Each structure stands twice: as C-alpha cells, then as structure tokens.
XYZ file of C-alpha atoms in Angstrom:
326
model
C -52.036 -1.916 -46.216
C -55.062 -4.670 -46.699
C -53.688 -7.721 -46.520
C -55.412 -10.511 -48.474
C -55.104 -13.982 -47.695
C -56.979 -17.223 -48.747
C -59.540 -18.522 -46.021
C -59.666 -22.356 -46.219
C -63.652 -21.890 -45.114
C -64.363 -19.413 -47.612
C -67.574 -20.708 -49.772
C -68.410 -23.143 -47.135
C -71.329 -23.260 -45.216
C -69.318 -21.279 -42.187
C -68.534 -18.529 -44.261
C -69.421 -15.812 -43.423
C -68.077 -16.671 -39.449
C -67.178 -14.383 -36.455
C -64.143 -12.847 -38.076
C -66.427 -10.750 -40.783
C -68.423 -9.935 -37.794
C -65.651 -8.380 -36.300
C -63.785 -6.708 -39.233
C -61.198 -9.264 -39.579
C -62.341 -11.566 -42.624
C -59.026 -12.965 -44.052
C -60.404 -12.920 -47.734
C -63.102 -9.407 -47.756
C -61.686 -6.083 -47.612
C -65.173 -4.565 -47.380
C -65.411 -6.868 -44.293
C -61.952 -5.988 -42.923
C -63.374 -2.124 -43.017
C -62.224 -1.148 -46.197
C -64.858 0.839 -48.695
C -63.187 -0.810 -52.469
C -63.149 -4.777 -53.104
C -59.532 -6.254 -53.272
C -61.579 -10.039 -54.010
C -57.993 -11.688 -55.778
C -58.494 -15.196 -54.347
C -62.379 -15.815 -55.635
C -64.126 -18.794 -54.269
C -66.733 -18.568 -56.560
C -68.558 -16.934 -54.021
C -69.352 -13.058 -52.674
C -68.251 -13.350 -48.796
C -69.531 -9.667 -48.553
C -72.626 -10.347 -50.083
C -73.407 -13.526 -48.180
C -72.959 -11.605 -45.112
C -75.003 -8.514 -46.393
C -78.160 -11.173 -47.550
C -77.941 -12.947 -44.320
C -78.852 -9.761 -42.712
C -75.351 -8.908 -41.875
C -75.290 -11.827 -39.539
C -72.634 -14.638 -39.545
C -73.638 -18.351 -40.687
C -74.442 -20.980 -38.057
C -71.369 -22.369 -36.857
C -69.845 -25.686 -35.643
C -71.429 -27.169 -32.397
C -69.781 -29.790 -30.528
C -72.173 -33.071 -30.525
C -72.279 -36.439 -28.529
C -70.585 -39.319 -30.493
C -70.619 -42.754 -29.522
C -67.188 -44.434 -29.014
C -66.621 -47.829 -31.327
C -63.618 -48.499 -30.882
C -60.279 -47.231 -28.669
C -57.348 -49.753 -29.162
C -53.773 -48.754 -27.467
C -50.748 -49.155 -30.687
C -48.309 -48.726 -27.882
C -47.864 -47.194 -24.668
C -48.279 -43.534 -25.825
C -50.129 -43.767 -29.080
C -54.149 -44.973 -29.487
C -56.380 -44.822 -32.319
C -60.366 -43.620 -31.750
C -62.970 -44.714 -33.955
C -66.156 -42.886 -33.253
C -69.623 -42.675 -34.816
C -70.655 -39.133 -36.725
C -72.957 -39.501 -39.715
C -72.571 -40.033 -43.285
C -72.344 -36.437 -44.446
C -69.698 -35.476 -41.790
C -67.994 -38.247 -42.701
C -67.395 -37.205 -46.567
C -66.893 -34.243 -45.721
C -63.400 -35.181 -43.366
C -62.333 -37.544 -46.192
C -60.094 -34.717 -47.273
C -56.082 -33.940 -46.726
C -56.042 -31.917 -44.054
C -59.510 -32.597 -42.144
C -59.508 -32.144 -38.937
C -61.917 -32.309 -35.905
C -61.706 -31.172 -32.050
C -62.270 -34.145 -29.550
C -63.101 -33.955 -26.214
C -64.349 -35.887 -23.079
C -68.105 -35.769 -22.138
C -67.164 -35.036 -18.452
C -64.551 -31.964 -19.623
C -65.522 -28.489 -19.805
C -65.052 -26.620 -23.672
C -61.085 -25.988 -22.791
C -60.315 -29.588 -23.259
C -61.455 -29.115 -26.935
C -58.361 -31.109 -28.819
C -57.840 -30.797 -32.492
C -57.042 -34.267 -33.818
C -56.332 -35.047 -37.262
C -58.261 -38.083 -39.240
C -56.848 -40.220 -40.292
C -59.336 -42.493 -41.900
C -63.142 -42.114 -42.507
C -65.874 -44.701 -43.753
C -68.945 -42.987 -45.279
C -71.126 -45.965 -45.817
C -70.967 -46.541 -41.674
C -70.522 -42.939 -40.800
C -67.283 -43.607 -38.543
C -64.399 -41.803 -38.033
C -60.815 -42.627 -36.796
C -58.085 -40.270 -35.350
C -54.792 -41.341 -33.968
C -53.878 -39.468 -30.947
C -50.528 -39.436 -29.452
C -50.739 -39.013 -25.409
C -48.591 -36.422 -24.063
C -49.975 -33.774 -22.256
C -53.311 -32.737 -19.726
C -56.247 -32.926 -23.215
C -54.778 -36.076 -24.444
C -54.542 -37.737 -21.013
C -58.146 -36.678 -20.866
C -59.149 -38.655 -24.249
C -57.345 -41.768 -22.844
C -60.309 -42.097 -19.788
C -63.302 -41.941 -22.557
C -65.051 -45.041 -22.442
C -68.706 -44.869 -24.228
C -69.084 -41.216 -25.500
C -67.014 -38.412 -26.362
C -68.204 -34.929 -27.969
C -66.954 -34.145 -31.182
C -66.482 -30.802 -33.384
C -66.720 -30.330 -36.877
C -65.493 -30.195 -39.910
C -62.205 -28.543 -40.100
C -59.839 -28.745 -43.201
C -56.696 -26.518 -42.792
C -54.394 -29.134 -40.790
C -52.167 -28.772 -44.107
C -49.993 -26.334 -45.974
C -49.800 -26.264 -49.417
C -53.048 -28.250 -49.950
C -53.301 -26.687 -53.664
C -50.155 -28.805 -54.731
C -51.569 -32.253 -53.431
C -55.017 -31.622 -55.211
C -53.461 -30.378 -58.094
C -50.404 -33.364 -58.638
C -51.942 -35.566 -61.501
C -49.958 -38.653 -62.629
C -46.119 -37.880 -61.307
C -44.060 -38.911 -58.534
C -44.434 -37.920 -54.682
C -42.103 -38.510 -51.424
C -44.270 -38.256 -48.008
C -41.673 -38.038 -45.240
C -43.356 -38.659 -41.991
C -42.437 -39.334 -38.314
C -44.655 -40.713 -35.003
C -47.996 -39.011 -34.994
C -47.636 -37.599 -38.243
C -48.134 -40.544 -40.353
C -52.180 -40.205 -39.342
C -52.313 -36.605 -41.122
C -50.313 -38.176 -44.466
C -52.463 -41.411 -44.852
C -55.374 -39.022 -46.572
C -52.950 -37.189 -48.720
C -51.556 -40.338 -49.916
C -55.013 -41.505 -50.404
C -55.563 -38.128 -52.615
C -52.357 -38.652 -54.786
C -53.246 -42.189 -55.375
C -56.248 -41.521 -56.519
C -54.677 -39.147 -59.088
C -52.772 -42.001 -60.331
C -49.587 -40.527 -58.790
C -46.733 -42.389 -57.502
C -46.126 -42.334 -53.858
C -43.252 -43.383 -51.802
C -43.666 -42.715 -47.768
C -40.713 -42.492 -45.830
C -41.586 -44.098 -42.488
C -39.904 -42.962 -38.934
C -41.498 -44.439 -35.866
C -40.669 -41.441 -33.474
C -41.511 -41.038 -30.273
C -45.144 -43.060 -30.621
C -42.599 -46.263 -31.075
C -44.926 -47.715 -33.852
C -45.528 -47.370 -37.776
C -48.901 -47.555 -37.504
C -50.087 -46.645 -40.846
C -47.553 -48.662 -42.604
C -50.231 -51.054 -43.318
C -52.740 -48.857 -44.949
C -49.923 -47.198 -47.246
C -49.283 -50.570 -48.526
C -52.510 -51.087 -49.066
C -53.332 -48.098 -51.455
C -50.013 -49.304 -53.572
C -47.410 -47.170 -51.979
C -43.949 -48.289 -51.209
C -42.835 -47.798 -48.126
C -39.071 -47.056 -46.651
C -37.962 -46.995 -43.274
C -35.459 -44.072 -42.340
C -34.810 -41.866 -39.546
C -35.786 -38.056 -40.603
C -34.949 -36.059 -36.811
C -31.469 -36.882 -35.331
C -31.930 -37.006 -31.470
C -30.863 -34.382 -29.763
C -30.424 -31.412 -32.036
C -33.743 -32.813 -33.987
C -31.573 -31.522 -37.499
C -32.644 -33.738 -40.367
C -29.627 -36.461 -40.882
C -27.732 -35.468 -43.898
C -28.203 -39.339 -45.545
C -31.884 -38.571 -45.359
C -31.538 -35.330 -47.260
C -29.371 -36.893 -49.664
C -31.947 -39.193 -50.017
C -34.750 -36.863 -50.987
C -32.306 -34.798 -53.121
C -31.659 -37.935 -55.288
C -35.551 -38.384 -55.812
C -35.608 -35.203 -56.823
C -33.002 -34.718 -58.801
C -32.600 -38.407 -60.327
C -36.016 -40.144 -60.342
C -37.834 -36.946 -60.537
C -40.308 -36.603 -57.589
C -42.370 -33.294 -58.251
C -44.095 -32.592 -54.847
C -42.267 -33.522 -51.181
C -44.808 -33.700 -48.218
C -43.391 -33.410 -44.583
C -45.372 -34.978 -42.029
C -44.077 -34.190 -37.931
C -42.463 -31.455 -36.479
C -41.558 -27.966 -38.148
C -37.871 -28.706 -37.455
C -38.845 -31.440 -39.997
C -40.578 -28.701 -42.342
C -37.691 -26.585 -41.983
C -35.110 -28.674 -42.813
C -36.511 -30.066 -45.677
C -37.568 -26.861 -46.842
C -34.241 -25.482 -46.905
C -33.280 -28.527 -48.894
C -35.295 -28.282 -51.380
C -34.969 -24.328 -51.524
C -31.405 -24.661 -52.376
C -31.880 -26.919 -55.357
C -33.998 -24.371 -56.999
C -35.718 -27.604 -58.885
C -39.494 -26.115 -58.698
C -40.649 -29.163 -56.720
C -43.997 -28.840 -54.836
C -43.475 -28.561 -51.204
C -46.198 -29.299 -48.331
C -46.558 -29.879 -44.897
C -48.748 -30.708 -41.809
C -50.100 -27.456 -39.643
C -48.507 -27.886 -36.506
C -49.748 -24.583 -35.501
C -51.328 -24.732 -31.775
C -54.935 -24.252 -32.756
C -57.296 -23.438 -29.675
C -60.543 -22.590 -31.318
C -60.161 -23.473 -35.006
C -61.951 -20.392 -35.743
C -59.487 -17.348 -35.582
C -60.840 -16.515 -32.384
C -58.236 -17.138 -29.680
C -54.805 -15.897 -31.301
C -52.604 -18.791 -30.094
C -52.131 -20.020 -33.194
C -51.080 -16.962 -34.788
C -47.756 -16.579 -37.122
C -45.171 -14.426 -38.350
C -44.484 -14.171 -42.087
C -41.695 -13.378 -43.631
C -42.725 -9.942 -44.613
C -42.958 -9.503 -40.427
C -47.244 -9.548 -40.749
C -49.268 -12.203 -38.705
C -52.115 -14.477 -39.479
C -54.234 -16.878 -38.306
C -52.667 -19.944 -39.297
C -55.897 -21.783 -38.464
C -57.878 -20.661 -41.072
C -55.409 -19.341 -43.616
C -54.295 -21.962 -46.274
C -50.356 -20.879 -47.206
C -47.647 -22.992 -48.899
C -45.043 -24.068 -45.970
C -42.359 -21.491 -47.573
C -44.369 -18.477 -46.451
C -44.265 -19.589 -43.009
C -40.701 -21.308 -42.753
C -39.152 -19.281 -44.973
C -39.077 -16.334 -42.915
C -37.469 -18.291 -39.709
C-alpha cells in the first residue's frame, strides 16, 4: 500500500531532494513509483511537477559553509552556548519552532556533522545561537572551535506536532522541559507568545546543571516553575509532576502540552494525557538520531504503530503516532 506522509520540506526550495530521485518522496506517489496521484497533504505546490519542469532533476541542496565564531561561553561544565555569524536570510528562516542546523569543526571531516537545535536567532545582525550539551566524540569536537566552524542549513523538523503550536491562538500552554531541551522550547514559546497565548514552562535543570533559558522565558512574559519531570534512576515521570499537568488541564484549562527532553519524557506525558481523553494538543522535541537530515542515511528511522517505518527526519507527525505505538 502507498503510504503518504507529510514532508516538512515539501514547497521549499529543497523540494524536490534526493528521495524523489530515488523513488522514495514521502508526499508523491508518482515519485514513489506509483502511475495515479494520492496528493492528500497539498502544500500548495506540485512536487511531481517541480521535479518533471526541473528536468527531472532534484533542487540544489544544502551545502555546509564557513561561519565565523562570535561568541562560545561555557553555562557549566557540560553545557555551552555558540553564537555564530550566517546572514540575514538564513537567519529568518531558523526563527521557527523546530529549526535546526548541523555544526561542525573546520578541521573535522563531513561525519562530525552535528544537528543542533537554535535556540535564538537575530536577523538584523545575521547571528545565530545553539546550546549544545557535551557528551559524546561530535560535541567534544565543537568544544575545541575557536574562530570558525562550518555550518548547514536550514532544517525545521526538530519538532512533533508543529501544526498545534502554529495553530494555538489566544489559550493556555504548559512547556515541560529538562537540561538541553529548554534551547528547542525557547522558539516555541516565542511562537505561542506571539499568538497572545499563555505560557507556563516547567523548568528541570537535568543533567546540563543549569536553567539556562530561564531568563529569556521571563523575558517574553512567561511564568516559570521549577519541578523535577525524570525521577533518577528509572527516568519515569514523578507522579506529583503528572498531577501537576493533569490539574492544568483539567482545572485551569491548558489546551496544548509541549515536552521538551527525552522520549521517556514524551512517553510519559503522553500516556497522561491519553488517559484523560480531554482533546489537549500534545507536542514534542525530535529526539530522533538524525545523521544526514535528508532521509538519506536510515538511522533515524521509526516504527509506527501500524508496524511501517519512516524517516523521522523529514516527516512532520504528532508525538502520538510515534509513542503511541511503544
């Protein structure tokens, strides 16, 4: 059976990429090898017919380029932000929930390519900044940059469910976030803001030791908690938090829950707010292990519930079609 999925870079520039190229387009099933078109998720534009005008050729892709480093300043002794020059246009275009880019040392060969999320941008200047939490061989690598560092981009599907954060307008919204996944929720907080919701962010310092966007949510008007969300040890989320959430729900009547951390942290939460049955919006950080960012290299590949895989780098889902079937 043709499955049909939504391609976060459908419409874009990069569409069409490799995968039509190869009979794997997520969205076309003309360009997964079918001979009928199945187009339910239009993007307002033809992917088939894009690739068919550009000579059946793919669109020019990302390149990595050489930025200039601004700024690197150490939170703790495991967690450092980067601020880095791009240009003005790259720099709108990250200013999304969910942007991403892939960082990597000038004196590195392409297999250090690490996806960072950003966590702030400033179009007027052109600079970027990402928080990166040091743990293994590519983030030991960022710590030693000192003037440059090559940069890849733009890449938006670092979140699931990004249709209920753009779509929230004026109602309530709970952001539960731990360690390195506060830098992910500071641009969906910025979103909901901006659609005059009302944000509270609960705040757990995890293993980076440091709320380091605690700031910057009080600064866009959000109110900000501090409570542990991952017991240590069995990393289950504490039952006073999820009696916590279920009262916002339930009592003060928070529409849409974000999770920001590990998907023991989706899961839990999920399953929380599956078993009120109260419709409330549910999204999440990617932590998929993304390699290429292009549907290339399979590692960050998923199982659904219905047992079928997909690329979890390029396919924009809500977090119950990926947790629910775990």
């Amino acid at each position: 059976m043709c499955q049909v999925l939504e391609c976060i870079d459908a419409g874009t520039e990069y569409c069409p990429c490799y995968l039509a190229e190869t009979g794997e387009c997520i969205m076309c099933s003309q360009l997964q090898g079918r001979t009928f078109c199945d187009c339910t998720n239009w993007k307002g534009v033809c992917i088939y017919q894009e690739y068919v005008n550009n000579r059946k050729r793919i669109k020019e892709q990302r390149k990595s380029f050489v930025s200039r480093l601004i700024e690197k300043q150490f939170l703790s002794e495991n967690v450092m932000l980067l601020k880095f020059k791009t240009n003005s246009t790259l720099a709108r275009e990250l200013n999304q929930p969910g942007a991403y880019v892939f960082l990597r040392s000038t004196e590195e060969p392409a297999f250090f390519d690490t996806p960072m999320s950003v966590m702030t941008t400033d179009e007027r200047t052109g600079t970027v900044t990402a928080a990166v939490q040091i743990r293994g061989v590519k983030t030991k690598a960022l710590k030693k940059i000192k003037e440059e560092l090559l940069v890849r981009g733009p890449y938006w599907n670092g979140l699931l469910g990004l249709k209920y954060i753009k779509g929230l307008r004026n109602s309530r919204a709970l952001l539960v976030t731990r360690g390195i996944g506060q830098a992910p929720a500071l641009p969906v907080a910025r979103k909901l803001v901006a659609a005059g919701n009302e944000v509270e962010v609960v705040l757990d310092k995890g293993r980076g030791g440091v709320n380091f966007a605690e700031q910057h949510f009080r600064e866009l008007g959000c109110e900000v908690v501090h409570r542990s969300v991952l017991q240590p040890g069995t990393l289950d989320v504490p039952e006073e938090t999820l009696e916590y959430i279920k009262k916002k729900v339930l009592e003060e009547g928070v529409r849409l829950v974000y999770t920001g951390g590990s998907e023991k942290l989706h899961q839990g939460v999920g399953r929380l707010l599956a078993s009120m049955g109260a419709g409330t919006f549910f999204a999440c950080s990617n932590d998929a292990r993304v390699c290429c960012g292009e549907g290339i290299c399979g590692s960050c590949h998923t199982r659904l519930a219905d047992g079928s895989r997909i690329k979890t780098c390029k396919t924009q889902l809500g977090p119950v079609d990926i947790y629910g079937g775990r």
